[in-house]
Every structure is written in C-alpha cells, then in structure tokens.
Amino acid sequence: MIAPASLRRIALLRRAVVLRLAGLWLAGLCAGCAAGWSSAPAVTPETPVEAASETPQTRPVLDAPRDNGDAPYLDDEECVVADAADILERESLPDVAEGRAELGRLIQRLTRDPQAPDSAAPQELPAHAEPAQPASPIAVPSDAQASFSAVVVPDATAIAQLSRAQCFDILKRARIATEPVNEDAPFVEMPLRLTSPVEGVRIAPKWTPKGQTRHDIMDCRLVVALIPLAREAKMRGAEDIRFFSTYRPLTRPESTCAKGAAGKTCRQQQERWKKAEAGKLSQHHRAIAIDIHGFTMADGRYISVLDHYERRDGSPPCQDKPKTPEGIFLKELACALHAARAFHVMLTPNANKAHHNHFHFDITPKANWFIIR
C-alpha cells in the first residue's frame, strides 16, 4: 500500500509535468504567431470580409458580349456565384480562427511602441493644413422647371403605342417644332426632323449639319421620349445635347443592284431587307433610338460620355459611385431616366466596348420591360 506522502508527491510531479508541457505549447504557439505577423501585414478586426477577399487572378473572365452593338446582354452570373461561394467559405471558418485573431490583437497591443499613435484615434490636421475640398459641383439653374411645358409624358411602353395623331398632339402641346422629311426613310412610321429646342434644350447631331444626312431623322415617338431626357438634363444644368445618330437607313436592294453592284453585295442587301421586312430591325432602323455623345452645360463645359463617364465593365450603372462632378452628372441623369421608364433600353459604357463613347437609349415596340446596362 502506498503511503499518503508518496501519493502527494506523485500528484505534485504530475501537475508539474502538465504545467511544463502547457508552457512549452504556449511558447511555440506565440512564436509561430509572432513569426507570421512579422512576415505579413496585420489584419485589423475592423476590415470587412469583402474588403480582403478579392484576388483578380481568381475572378472568372467575362466573355466579350456577342451582340450587334444595340442588343442588351445579361451580366455573367459566374462572378456573382464565385463571390458568394468565397464569402460563405470564409464565414464558415472554425472558431479557432477567431481565437487566433484575438491572440494576435493582444500581442500587437503588448508589443506596440507606447510612443506610436493609435491608428484608431482621430488625427488632427496641422495648423497650416486645410481639409480637402470637393470637386466643383455643376451649377443647377433654380428656375429650370419653370420653363417646362405642362405636358405629362407617359412611359416608354405607352409612347410606343401612340398613334400619329396622338404623337403630334403631344409635340404641339409641348411647343416642339418639327418639319417633314422629304428623303426616303424606309421602316420609319412617323419620320420628321427637329427644328426647335425641346423644353429649352437644343438637341442636334454632333458633327453633320441638319438636313445634310438622314442620320438625324427621328420618329415622332422618339421626340416625345426626348421630353423627359431634356427635362432631366436641363434640371442638372445642361443646355445642349449632341448625338451621333438616331436613324440608320437600310439601302433598298433594287437601288444597290441596279447600280451594278457585285453579286455578293446585292445578295447581302436583299437578305438584310428581307430580315427587316420580317421585323428583325435595330431600333435605329426605325428611328426610335438615339446615341448620345455629350452635353453642353450652362457654364460652358462639355461633358462627353467618352471622356467623363466613369466606366466599370459589367457593373450595374445605378450602383456605381462616380467621383467627379461630370461622372456624377452622367450617372444620375441615366438613372433618373431609367427610374422614370423613359426608355425601354438604356446602354451605358458599362454595357460593352461598343458603347464606350455614347449612351444608347431606345423605344422598343411591344416591350413591357425596362433595362439599364
């Protein structure tokens, strides 16, 4: 039988061994943590999960959009799925990761230079420094709306269904002057040209003088849709809107073939014409689309889509956060028109490379949906 004194000695020896092993384990753990932090920047607990997640090398690459430059396309969903899976994976880490992070924060507090400033503490500006000033805002005329007509413009779906009499009545009540078109304008139901500003805003081709090209021909319904565009632009300080084209005429095949065109060219024109007669048309062929180049502001600045739109490929335009006054103007204008359902299709430079230098806005017959890309 073991004496009580011997049992006490055995218990003390066992406790000493356990404490020694625990000390060695903690020392190794702290050494490993210290080595890890000495070779990599610390991750502060305030950093959101999303901010440290993306690595461009692992993101799937978007395929180039396969469209004709006018057709909208859906965003690639693989990026969304990959991001969601990555977040779920990181949020499901075992609790031990949180324990290690807490230990790291403790080590940082213990080893930080007591003279070093706390990064979380607010920093005062030197006496000679001034806070950064925001970029110059775009002046907005306070009386812009006072000059607008009393016409209530319906949404794009209702505009697409207007009859000739209804459409021209709206133009008359909105005090918009137009002139008839003498040139051939196939597939345009109500062809005309603008001869006056729309709600105080001049809308004209960027380069070609009026009447020297068919590209400025518009369907009456497009002019009605330009009323909310002009209002939104005017309220944001714009006085002039310049566009590349509204109408892209198709050449009649008999005209091409009669001039002795090569057999292949003649056949191509015939095929295009047959597709158009079957209803396979761009809205530009109907003159119910406009490609906007830019805006002249009341202070003389010219804001072009090419130079000032802050493009983010594939990003939903109305979720963007542009930094410059010009970028904010373009984004807010497009999103206000989308919210008002002024056009069925609105394509910005975010849509694809084909629209890197202009806004494409159109009325789509028989559509009951409204998209912006």
mmCIF file of C-alpha atoms in Angstrom:
data_model
loop_
_atom_site.group_PDB
_atom_site.id
_atom_site.type_symbol
_atom_site.label_atom_id
_atom_site.label_comp_id
_atom_site.label_asym_id
_atom_site.label_seq_id
_atom_site.Cartn_x
_atom_site.Cartn_y
_atom_site.Cartn_z
ATOM 1 C CA MET A 1 0.000 0.000 0.000
ATOM 2 C CA ILE A 2 1.364 3.434 -0.997
ATOM 3 C CA ALA A 3 1.800 5.879 1.804
ATOM 4 C CA PRO A 4 -0.187 9.167 1.703
ATOM 5 C CA ALA A 5 3.028 11.158 1.482
ATOM 6 C CA SER A 6 4.048 9.268 -1.649
ATOM 7 C CA LEU A 7 0.650 9.906 -3.259
ATOM 8 C CA ARG A 8 1.017 13.632 -2.664
ATOM 9 C CA ARG A 9 4.485 13.614 -4.267
ATOM 10 C CA ILE A 10 3.143 11.748 -7.328
ATOM 11 C CA ALA A 11 0.287 14.256 -7.722
ATOM 12 C CA LEU A 12 2.659 17.210 -7.465
ATOM 13 C CA LEU A 13 5.007 15.630 -10.012
ATOM 14 C CA ARG A 14 2.130 15.005 -12.444
ATOM 15 C CA ARG A 15 0.941 18.609 -12.093
ATOM 16 C CA ALA A 16 4.445 19.911 -12.721
ATOM 17 C CA VAL A 17 4.729 17.833 -15.915
ATOM 18 C CA VAL A 18 1.356 19.094 -17.187
ATOM 19 C CA LEU A 19 2.256 22.721 -16.474
ATOM 20 C CA ARG A 20 5.623 22.284 -18.181
ATOM 21 C CA LEU A 21 4.031 20.811 -21.293
ATOM 22 C CA ALA A 22 1.420 23.580 -21.367
ATOM 23 C CA GLY A 23 4.133 26.203 -21.107
ATOM 24 C CA LEU A 24 6.082 24.689 -23.995
ATOM 25 C CA TRP A 25 2.919 24.548 -26.144
ATOM 26 C CA LEU A 26 2.034 28.206 -25.465
ATOM 27 C CA ALA A 27 5.584 29.303 -26.161
ATOM 28 C CA GLY A 28 5.558 27.525 -29.507
ATOM 29 C CA LEU A 29 2.178 28.953 -30.417
ATOM 30 C CA CYS A 30 3.222 32.524 -29.597
ATOM 31 C CA ALA A 31 6.478 32.119 -31.503
ATOM 32 C CA GLY A 32 4.579 30.896 -34.547
ATOM 33 C CA CYS A 33 2.134 33.767 -34.331
ATOM 34 C CA ALA A 34 4.904 36.322 -33.937
ATOM 35 C CA ALA A 35 6.739 34.883 -36.938
ATOM 36 C CA GLY A 36 3.584 35.009 -39.002
ATOM 37 C CA TRP A 37 2.897 38.655 -38.126
ATOM 38 C CA SER A 38 6.487 39.674 -38.718
ATOM 39 C CA SER A 39 6.309 38.393 -42.317
ATOM 40 C CA ALA A 40 2.828 39.646 -43.266
ATOM 41 C CA PRO A 41 0.819 42.800 -42.597
ATOM 42 C CA ALA A 42 -1.597 42.598 -39.724
ATOM 43 C CA VAL A 43 -5.285 42.279 -40.453
ATOM 44 C CA THR A 44 -7.281 44.619 -38.256
ATOM 45 C CA PRO A 45 -10.581 43.383 -36.895
ATOM 46 C CA GLU A 46 -12.412 46.308 -38.454
ATOM 47 C CA THR A 47 -11.597 45.150 -42.002
ATOM 48 C CA PRO A 48 -14.813 43.844 -43.627
ATOM 49 C CA VAL A 49 -14.745 40.352 -45.011
ATOM 50 C CA GLU A 50 -15.450 41.622 -48.516
ATOM 51 C CA ALA A 51 -12.573 44.109 -48.497
ATOM 52 C CA ALA A 52 -9.883 41.461 -48.164
ATOM 53 C CA SER A 53 -11.450 38.816 -50.339
ATOM 54 C CA GLU A 54 -10.941 39.608 -53.986
ATOM 55 C CA THR A 55 -7.880 38.488 -55.882
ATOM 56 C CA PRO A 56 -8.062 39.464 -59.546
ATOM 57 C CA GLN A 57 -6.269 36.311 -60.638
ATOM 58 C CA THR A 58 -9.054 34.075 -59.374
ATOM 59 C CA ARG A 59 -12.034 36.001 -60.734
ATOM 60 C CA PRO A 60 -13.622 34.499 -63.842
ATOM 61 C CA VAL A 61 -13.088 36.433 -67.037
ATOM 62 C CA LEU A 62 -16.152 37.855 -68.749
ATOM 63 C CA ASP A 63 -16.583 36.812 -72.348
ATOM 64 C CA ALA A 64 -16.835 39.608 -74.869
ATOM 65 C CA PRO A 65 -20.510 40.357 -75.468
ATOM 66 C CA ARG A 66 -21.782 38.836 -78.685
ATOM 67 C CA ASP A 67 -24.287 41.381 -79.897
ATOM 68 C CA ASN A 68 -24.813 43.836 -82.709
ATOM 69 C CA GLY A 69 -23.920 46.893 -80.635
ATOM 70 C CA ASP A 70 -27.532 47.681 -79.755
ATOM 71 C CA ALA A 71 -28.874 44.497 -78.193
ATOM 72 C CA PRO A 72 -28.700 44.369 -74.390
ATOM 73 C CA TYR A 73 -26.992 41.427 -72.748
ATOM 74 C CA LEU A 74 -27.208 39.887 -69.319
ATOM 75 C CA ASP A 75 -24.341 40.078 -66.884
ATOM 76 C CA ASP A 76 -22.213 36.972 -66.448
ATOM 77 C CA GLU A 77 -23.544 35.252 -63.305
ATOM 78 C CA GLU A 78 -20.353 33.267 -62.675
ATOM 79 C CA CYS A 79 -18.762 36.253 -60.939
ATOM 80 C CA VAL A 80 -21.713 36.539 -58.573
ATOM 81 C CA VAL A 81 -21.635 32.820 -57.780
ATOM 82 C CA ALA A 82 -17.880 32.848 -57.202
ATOM 83 C CA ASP A 83 -18.067 35.844 -54.879
ATOM 84 C CA ALA A 84 -20.936 34.329 -52.873
ATOM 85 C CA ALA A 85 -19.170 30.983 -52.510
ATOM 86 C CA ASP A 86 -15.977 32.715 -51.406
ATOM 87 C CA ILE A 87 -17.797 34.719 -48.743
ATOM 88 C CA LEU A 88 -19.633 31.656 -47.426
ATOM 89 C CA GLU A 89 -16.394 29.711 -47.233
ATOM 90 C CA ARG A 90 -14.679 32.430 -45.235
ATOM 91 C CA GLU A 91 -17.657 32.970 -42.943
ATOM 92 C CA SER A 92 -17.732 29.250 -42.082
ATOM 93 C CA LEU A 93 -14.174 29.128 -40.672
ATOM 94 C CA PRO A 94 -13.903 27.367 -37.264
ATOM 95 C CA ASP A 95 -13.931 29.390 -34.097
ATOM 96 C CA VAL A 96 -10.216 28.757 -33.626
ATOM 97 C CA ALA A 97 -9.550 31.395 -36.295
ATOM 98 C CA GLU A 98 -11.291 33.989 -34.150
ATOM 99 C CA GLY A 99 -9.210 32.883 -31.190
ATOM 100 C CA ARG A 100 -6.004 33.322 -33.166
ATOM 101 C CA ALA A 101 -7.101 36.761 -34.301
ATOM 102 C CA GLU A 102 -7.821 37.772 -30.699
ATOM 103 C CA LEU A 103 -4.407 36.478 -29.623
ATOM 104 C CA GLY A 104 -2.826 38.482 -32.436
ATOM 105 C CA ARG A 105 -4.537 41.658 -31.302
ATOM 106 C CA LEU A 106 -3.301 41.033 -27.759
ATOM 107 C CA ILE A 107 0.286 40.573 -28.953
ATOM 108 C CA GLN A 108 0.054 43.769 -31.027
ATOM 109 C CA ARG A 109 -1.126 45.760 -28.030
ATOM 110 C CA LEU A 110 1.651 44.351 -25.833
ATOM 111 C CA THR A 111 4.442 44.893 -28.365
ATOM 112 C CA ARG A 112 3.347 48.273 -29.815
ATOM 113 C CA ASP A 113 5.628 51.214 -29.247
ATOM 114 C CA PRO A 114 3.992 53.259 -26.469
ATOM 115 C CA GLN A 115 5.023 56.459 -28.306
ATOM 116 C CA ALA A 116 3.324 55.390 -31.550
ATOM 117 C CA PRO A 117 -0.097 56.962 -32.188
ATOM 118 C CA ASP A 118 -3.143 54.772 -32.048
ATOM 119 C CA SER A 119 -4.357 54.249 -35.628
ATOM 120 C CA ALA A 120 -7.946 54.221 -34.415
ATOM 121 C CA ALA A 121 -7.638 57.614 -32.751
ATOM 122 C CA PRO A 122 -8.764 60.637 -34.780
ATOM 123 C CA GLN A 123 -5.877 62.583 -36.283
ATOM 124 C CA GLU A 124 -5.909 66.361 -36.064
ATOM 125 C CA LEU A 125 -4.837 68.365 -39.104
ATOM 126 C CA PRO A 126 -1.739 70.552 -38.723
ATOM 127 C CA ALA A 127 -2.482 74.203 -38.158
ATOM 128 C CA HIS A 128 -1.354 75.142 -41.685
ATOM 129 C CA ALA A 129 -3.342 72.412 -43.443
ATOM 130 C CA GLU A 130 -6.842 72.745 -44.873
ATOM 131 C CA PRO A 131 -9.392 69.969 -45.348
ATOM 132 C CA ALA A 132 -9.620 68.616 -48.891
ATOM 133 C CA GLN A 133 -12.241 70.455 -50.901
ATOM 134 C CA PRO A 134 -14.729 68.540 -53.063
ATOM 135 C CA ALA A 135 -14.628 68.926 -56.828
ATOM 136 C CA SER A 136 -16.536 71.881 -58.235
ATOM 137 C CA PRO A 137 -20.215 70.957 -58.433
ATOM 138 C CA ILE A 138 -22.189 71.549 -61.594
ATOM 139 C CA ALA A 139 -24.371 74.617 -61.285
ATOM 140 C CA VAL A 140 -28.064 73.775 -61.493
ATOM 141 C CA PRO A 141 -30.445 76.575 -62.501
ATOM 142 C CA SER A 142 -33.085 77.108 -59.849
ATOM 143 C CA ASP A 143 -35.738 78.160 -62.376
ATOM 144 C CA ALA A 144 -35.222 75.255 -64.795
ATOM 145 C CA GLN A 145 -38.596 73.653 -64.189
ATOM 146 C CA ALA A 146 -40.472 76.939 -64.543
ATOM 147 C CA SER A 147 -39.856 76.920 -68.301
ATOM 148 C CA PHE A 148 -41.146 73.391 -68.870
ATOM 149 C CA SER A 149 -44.393 72.720 -70.684
ATOM 150 C CA ALA A 150 -47.337 71.253 -68.799
ATOM 151 C CA VAL A 151 -47.332 68.102 -70.923
ATOM 152 C CA VAL A 152 -47.418 64.855 -68.951
ATOM 153 C CA VAL A 153 -45.276 62.322 -70.809
ATOM 154 C CA PRO A 154 -46.210 58.631 -70.440
ATOM 155 C CA ASP A 155 -43.654 55.868 -70.044
ATOM 156 C CA ALA A 156 -41.874 54.242 -72.980
ATOM 157 C CA THR A 157 -44.429 51.446 -73.365
ATOM 158 C CA ALA A 158 -47.261 53.941 -73.784
ATOM 159 C CA ILE A 159 -45.145 56.104 -76.090
ATOM 160 C CA ALA A 160 -44.513 53.117 -78.378
ATOM 161 C CA GLN A 161 -48.283 52.693 -78.796
ATOM 162 C CA LEU A 162 -49.055 56.304 -79.746
ATOM 163 C CA SER A 163 -50.881 56.911 -82.997
ATOM 164 C CA ARG A 164 -49.707 59.593 -85.401
ATOM 165 C CA ALA A 165 -52.435 61.992 -84.258
ATOM 166 C CA GLN A 166 -51.698 61.405 -80.565
ATOM 167 C CA CYS A 167 -47.963 61.813 -81.049
ATOM 168 C CA PHE A 168 -48.133 65.066 -82.979
ATOM 169 C CA ASP A 169 -50.654 66.422 -80.484
ATOM 170 C CA ILE A 170 -48.123 65.933 -77.682
ATOM 171 C CA LEU A 171 -45.455 67.749 -79.698
ATOM 172 C CA LYS A 172 -47.848 70.633 -80.304
ATOM 173 C CA ARG A 173 -48.741 70.973 -76.627
ATOM 174 C CA ALA A 174 -45.045 70.752 -75.692
ATOM 175 C CA ARG A 175 -44.280 73.572 -78.155
ATOM 176 C CA ILE A 176 -41.865 71.406 -80.154
ATOM 177 C CA ALA A 177 -41.475 72.405 -83.808
ATOM 178 C CA THR A 178 -40.659 69.830 -86.486
ATOM 179 C CA GLU A 179 -40.519 69.587 -90.253
ATOM 180 C CA PRO A 180 -41.485 66.769 -92.622
ATOM 181 C CA VAL A 181 -38.860 64.548 -94.202
ATOM 182 C CA ASN A 182 -38.558 64.524 -97.966
ATOM 183 C CA GLU A 183 -35.909 61.805 -98.170
ATOM 184 C CA ASP A 184 -36.635 58.117 -98.374
ATOM 185 C CA ALA A 185 -36.916 56.764 -94.806
ATOM 186 C CA PRO A 186 -37.982 53.118 -95.024
ATOM 187 C CA PHE A 187 -39.290 51.449 -91.848
ATOM 188 C CA VAL A 188 -39.827 54.795 -90.069
ATOM 189 C CA GLU A 189 -43.530 55.139 -89.263
ATOM 190 C CA MET A 190 -43.639 58.861 -88.418
ATOM 191 C CA PRO A 191 -40.481 60.473 -89.858
ATOM 192 C CA LEU A 192 -39.607 64.091 -89.044
ATOM 193 C CA ARG A 193 -36.766 66.400 -88.051
ATOM 194 C CA LEU A 194 -36.489 68.656 -85.024
ATOM 195 C CA THR A 195 -36.430 72.378 -85.767
ATOM 196 C CA SER A 196 -36.692 73.738 -82.224
ATOM 197 C CA PRO A 197 -35.326 73.050 -78.753
ATOM 198 C CA VAL A 198 -37.061 70.520 -76.517
ATOM 199 C CA GLU A 199 -38.011 72.030 -73.148
ATOM 200 C CA GLY A 200 -35.350 74.697 -73.673
ATOM 201 C CA VAL A 201 -32.609 72.208 -74.587
ATOM 202 C CA ARG A 202 -31.133 72.063 -78.083
ATOM 203 C CA ILE A 203 -30.774 68.503 -79.398
ATOM 204 C CA ALA A 204 -28.692 68.157 -82.559
ATOM 205 C CA PRO A 205 -26.115 65.950 -84.338
ATOM 206 C CA LYS A 206 -22.557 66.235 -83.068
ATOM 207 C CA TRP A 207 -20.904 66.998 -86.398
ATOM 208 C CA THR A 208 -23.102 66.876 -89.509
ATOM 209 C CA PRO A 209 -25.296 69.959 -90.114
ATOM 210 C CA LYS A 210 -29.037 69.397 -90.078
ATOM 211 C CA GLY A 211 -30.513 68.219 -93.355
ATOM 212 C CA GLN A 212 -27.226 67.011 -94.849
ATOM 213 C CA THR A 213 -27.677 63.470 -93.643
ATOM 214 C CA ARG A 214 -30.514 61.084 -92.944
ATOM 215 C CA HIS A 215 -28.974 60.126 -89.598
ATOM 216 C CA ASP A 216 -30.858 62.911 -87.784
ATOM 217 C CA ILE A 217 -34.299 61.716 -88.909
ATOM 218 C CA MET A 218 -36.486 60.797 -85.933
ATOM 219 C CA ASP A 219 -39.753 59.017 -85.441
ATOM 220 C CA CYS A 220 -42.301 61.259 -83.735
ATOM 221 C CA ARG A 221 -42.391 58.875 -80.770
ATOM 222 C CA LEU A 222 -38.658 59.301 -80.175
ATOM 223 C CA VAL A 223 -39.151 63.065 -79.967
ATOM 224 C CA VAL A 224 -41.798 62.523 -77.287
ATOM 225 C CA ALA A 225 -39.309 60.380 -75.345
ATOM 226 C CA LEU A 226 -36.765 63.197 -75.619
ATOM 227 C CA ILE A 227 -39.004 65.423 -73.481
ATOM 228 C CA PRO A 228 -38.092 63.732 -70.156
ATOM 229 C CA LEU A 229 -34.466 63.499 -71.334
ATOM 230 C CA ALA A 230 -34.375 67.249 -71.953
ATOM 231 C CA ARG A 231 -36.067 67.978 -68.626
ATOM 232 C CA GLU A 232 -33.631 65.870 -66.620
ATOM 233 C CA ALA A 233 -30.672 67.393 -68.466
ATOM 234 C CA LYS A 234 -31.976 70.949 -68.000
ATOM 235 C CA MET A 235 -32.558 70.464 -64.277
ATOM 236 C CA ARG A 236 -28.909 69.393 -64.000
ATOM 237 C CA GLY A 237 -27.571 72.430 -65.833
ATOM 238 C CA ALA A 238 -27.386 71.235 -69.467
ATOM 239 C CA GLU A 239 -28.385 73.463 -72.367
ATOM 240 C CA ASP A 240 -27.415 71.340 -75.358
ATOM 241 C CA ILE A 241 -27.381 67.603 -76.180
ATOM 242 C CA ARG A 242 -25.299 66.223 -79.045
ATOM 243 C CA PHE A 243 -25.857 62.809 -80.602
ATOM 244 C CA PHE A 244 -24.142 60.573 -83.151
ATOM 245 C CA SER A 245 -27.287 59.326 -84.871
ATOM 246 C CA THR A 246 -30.935 58.497 -84.468
ATOM 247 C CA TYR A 247 -31.670 56.875 -87.842
ATOM 248 C CA ARG A 248 -29.563 54.313 -89.672
ATOM 249 C CA PRO A 249 -31.226 53.780 -93.033
ATOM 250 C CA LEU A 250 -31.226 50.484 -94.845
ATOM 251 C CA THR A 251 -30.418 50.673 -98.540
ATOM 252 C CA ARG A 252 -33.106 49.347 -100.803
ATOM 253 C CA PRO A 253 -31.704 46.279 -102.634
ATOM 254 C CA GLU A 254 -33.105 47.318 -106.002
ATOM 255 C CA SER A 255 -31.118 50.545 -105.765
ATOM 256 C CA THR A 256 -27.870 48.744 -104.989
ATOM 257 C CA CYS A 257 -28.340 46.019 -107.569
ATOM 258 C CA ALA A 258 -29.423 48.479 -110.272
ATOM 259 C CA LYS A 259 -26.141 50.363 -109.925
ATOM 260 C CA GLY A 260 -24.191 47.288 -110.969
ATOM 261 C CA ALA A 261 -23.029 46.216 -107.518
ATOM 262 C CA ALA A 262 -21.230 42.910 -107.236
ATOM 263 C CA GLY A 263 -23.437 39.857 -106.892
ATOM 264 C CA LYS A 264 -22.382 39.246 -103.280
ATOM 265 C CA THR A 265 -23.152 42.823 -102.230
ATOM 266 C CA CYS A 266 -26.519 42.688 -103.945
ATOM 267 C CA ARG A 267 -27.421 39.424 -102.208
ATOM 268 C CA GLN A 268 -26.391 40.828 -98.821
ATOM 269 C CA GLN A 269 -28.637 43.839 -99.300
ATOM 270 C CA GLN A 270 -31.522 41.591 -100.304
ATOM 271 C CA GLU A 271 -31.028 39.420 -97.201
ATOM 272 C CA ARG A 272 -30.932 42.456 -94.897
ATOM 273 C CA TRP A 273 -34.085 43.822 -96.481
ATOM 274 C CA LYS A 274 -35.934 40.526 -96.071
ATOM 275 C CA LYS A 275 -34.971 40.396 -92.392
ATOM 276 C CA ALA A 276 -36.151 43.972 -91.925
ATOM 277 C CA GLU A 277 -39.479 43.210 -93.565
ATOM 278 C CA ALA A 278 -39.815 40.270 -91.160
ATOM 279 C CA GLY A 279 -39.392 42.659 -88.229
ATOM 280 C CA LYS A 280 -35.733 41.903 -87.439
ATOM 281 C CA LEU A 281 -34.696 45.523 -87.093
ATOM 282 C CA SER A 282 -32.494 47.624 -84.895
ATOM 283 C CA GLN A 283 -34.432 50.450 -83.265
ATOM 284 C CA HIS A 284 -32.086 52.766 -85.184
ATOM 285 C CA HIS A 285 -33.597 51.411 -88.396
ATOM 286 C CA ARG A 286 -36.949 52.616 -87.054
ATOM 287 C CA ALA A 287 -35.504 55.967 -85.902
ATOM 288 C CA ILE A 288 -36.706 55.377 -82.342
ATOM 289 C CA ALA A 289 -33.215 55.221 -80.821
ATOM 290 C CA ILE A 290 -30.612 57.868 -80.048
ATOM 291 C CA ASP A 291 -26.861 57.568 -79.459
ATOM 292 C CA ILE A 292 -25.846 60.464 -77.204
ATOM 293 C CA HIS A 293 -22.309 61.827 -77.418
ATOM 294 C CA GLY A 294 -22.404 64.524 -74.731
ATOM 295 C CA PHE A 295 -23.895 67.604 -73.085
ATOM 296 C CA THR A 296 -23.011 71.302 -73.079
ATOM 297 C CA MET A 297 -23.560 72.853 -69.662
ATOM 298 C CA ALA A 298 -24.722 76.352 -68.762
ATOM 299 C CA ASP A 299 -21.193 77.231 -67.609
ATOM 300 C CA GLY A 300 -19.716 76.245 -70.987
ATOM 301 C CA ARG A 301 -18.330 72.861 -70.025
ATOM 302 C CA TYR A 302 -18.849 69.987 -72.452
ATOM 303 C CA ILE A 303 -19.434 66.656 -70.731
ATOM 304 C CA SER A 304 -18.838 63.768 -73.109
ATOM 305 C CA VAL A 305 -19.673 60.153 -72.399
ATOM 306 C CA LEU A 306 -16.277 59.114 -73.770
ATOM 307 C CA ASP A 307 -14.201 61.414 -71.568
ATOM 308 C CA HIS A 308 -16.245 61.695 -68.393
ATOM 309 C CA TYR A 309 -18.293 58.552 -67.829
ATOM 310 C CA GLU A 310 -16.517 56.539 -65.115
ATOM 311 C CA ARG A 311 -16.760 53.155 -66.757
ATOM 312 C CA ARG A 312 -16.837 49.862 -64.844
ATOM 313 C CA ASP A 313 -17.315 46.968 -67.250
ATOM 314 C CA GLY A 314 -20.382 44.894 -66.441
ATOM 315 C CA SER A 315 -21.279 46.898 -63.337
ATOM 316 C CA PRO A 316 -24.937 47.925 -62.868
ATOM 317 C CA PRO A 317 -24.731 51.655 -63.680
ATOM 318 C CA CYS A 318 -27.038 52.795 -60.899
ATOM 319 C CA GLN A 319 -24.882 51.063 -58.278
ATOM 320 C CA ASP A 320 -21.739 52.911 -59.376
ATOM 321 C CA LYS A 321 -20.278 55.716 -57.258
ATOM 322 C CA PRO A 322 -18.513 58.124 -59.628
ATOM 323 C CA LYS A 323 -16.060 60.594 -58.109
ATOM 324 C CA THR A 324 -16.134 63.585 -60.459
ATOM 325 C CA PRO A 325 -18.988 66.074 -60.952
ATOM 326 C CA GLU A 326 -19.118 65.120 -64.628
ATOM 327 C CA GLY A 327 -19.296 61.412 -63.828
ATOM 328 C CA ILE A 328 -21.993 62.042 -61.240
ATOM 329 C CA PHE A 329 -23.982 64.102 -63.758
ATOM 330 C CA LEU A 330 -23.924 61.323 -66.376
ATOM 331 C CA LYS A 331 -24.772 58.560 -63.904
ATOM 332 C CA GLU A 332 -27.591 60.450 -62.182
ATOM 333 C CA LEU A 333 -29.100 61.533 -65.498
ATOM 334 C CA ALA A 334 -29.207 57.975 -66.859
ATOM 335 C CA CYS A 335 -30.559 56.501 -63.636
ATOM 336 C CA ALA A 336 -33.252 59.178 -63.283
ATOM 337 C CA LEU A 337 -34.472 58.385 -66.798
ATOM 338 C CA HIS A 338 -34.441 54.664 -66.038
ATOM 339 C CA ALA A 339 -36.453 55.229 -62.860
ATOM 340 C CA ALA A 340 -38.972 57.255 -64.883
ATOM 341 C CA ARG A 341 -39.181 54.473 -67.509
ATOM 342 C CA ALA A 342 -38.449 56.996 -70.216
ATOM 343 C CA PHE A 343 -36.804 54.372 -72.456
ATOM 344 C CA HIS A 344 -37.010 50.598 -72.688
ATOM 345 C CA VAL A 345 -33.294 50.036 -73.300
ATOM 346 C CA MET A 346 -30.549 52.224 -71.873
ATOM 347 C CA LEU A 347 -26.978 51.166 -72.584
ATOM 348 C CA THR A 348 -24.035 52.963 -70.962
ATOM 349 C CA PRO A 349 -20.293 52.360 -71.403
ATOM 350 C CA ASN A 350 -20.626 49.698 -68.686
ATOM 351 C CA ALA A 351 -22.566 47.530 -71.157
ATOM 352 C CA ASN A 352 -19.771 46.677 -73.589
ATOM 353 C CA LYS A 353 -16.947 48.131 -75.662
ATOM 354 C CA ALA A 354 -19.311 49.022 -78.496
ATOM 355 C CA HIS A 355 -20.871 51.662 -76.216
ATOM 356 C CA HIS A 356 -17.680 53.064 -74.700
ATOM 357 C CA ASN A 357 -18.310 56.533 -76.140
ATOM 358 C CA HIS A 358 -22.070 57.042 -76.016
ATOM 359 C CA PHE A 359 -25.399 56.386 -74.346
ATOM 360 C CA HIS A 360 -27.837 54.290 -76.373
ATOM 361 C CA PHE A 361 -31.476 54.987 -75.432
ATOM 362 C CA ASP A 362 -34.360 53.453 -77.370
ATOM 363 C CA ILE A 363 -38.074 52.754 -77.528
ATOM 364 C CA THR A 364 -38.779 49.058 -78.171
ATOM 365 C CA PRO A 365 -42.201 48.302 -79.680
ATOM 366 C CA LYS A 366 -44.329 45.777 -77.766
ATOM 367 C CA ALA A 367 -41.898 45.756 -74.824
ATOM 368 C CA ASN A 368 -43.128 45.909 -71.242
ATOM 369 C CA TRP A 369 -39.715 45.789 -69.581
ATOM 370 C CA PHE A 370 -37.103 48.479 -68.859
ATOM 371 C CA ILE A 371 -33.380 47.793 -68.565
ATOM 372 C CA ILE A 372 -30.188 49.752 -67.995
ATOM 373 C CA ARG A 373 -26.735 48.266 -68.531
#
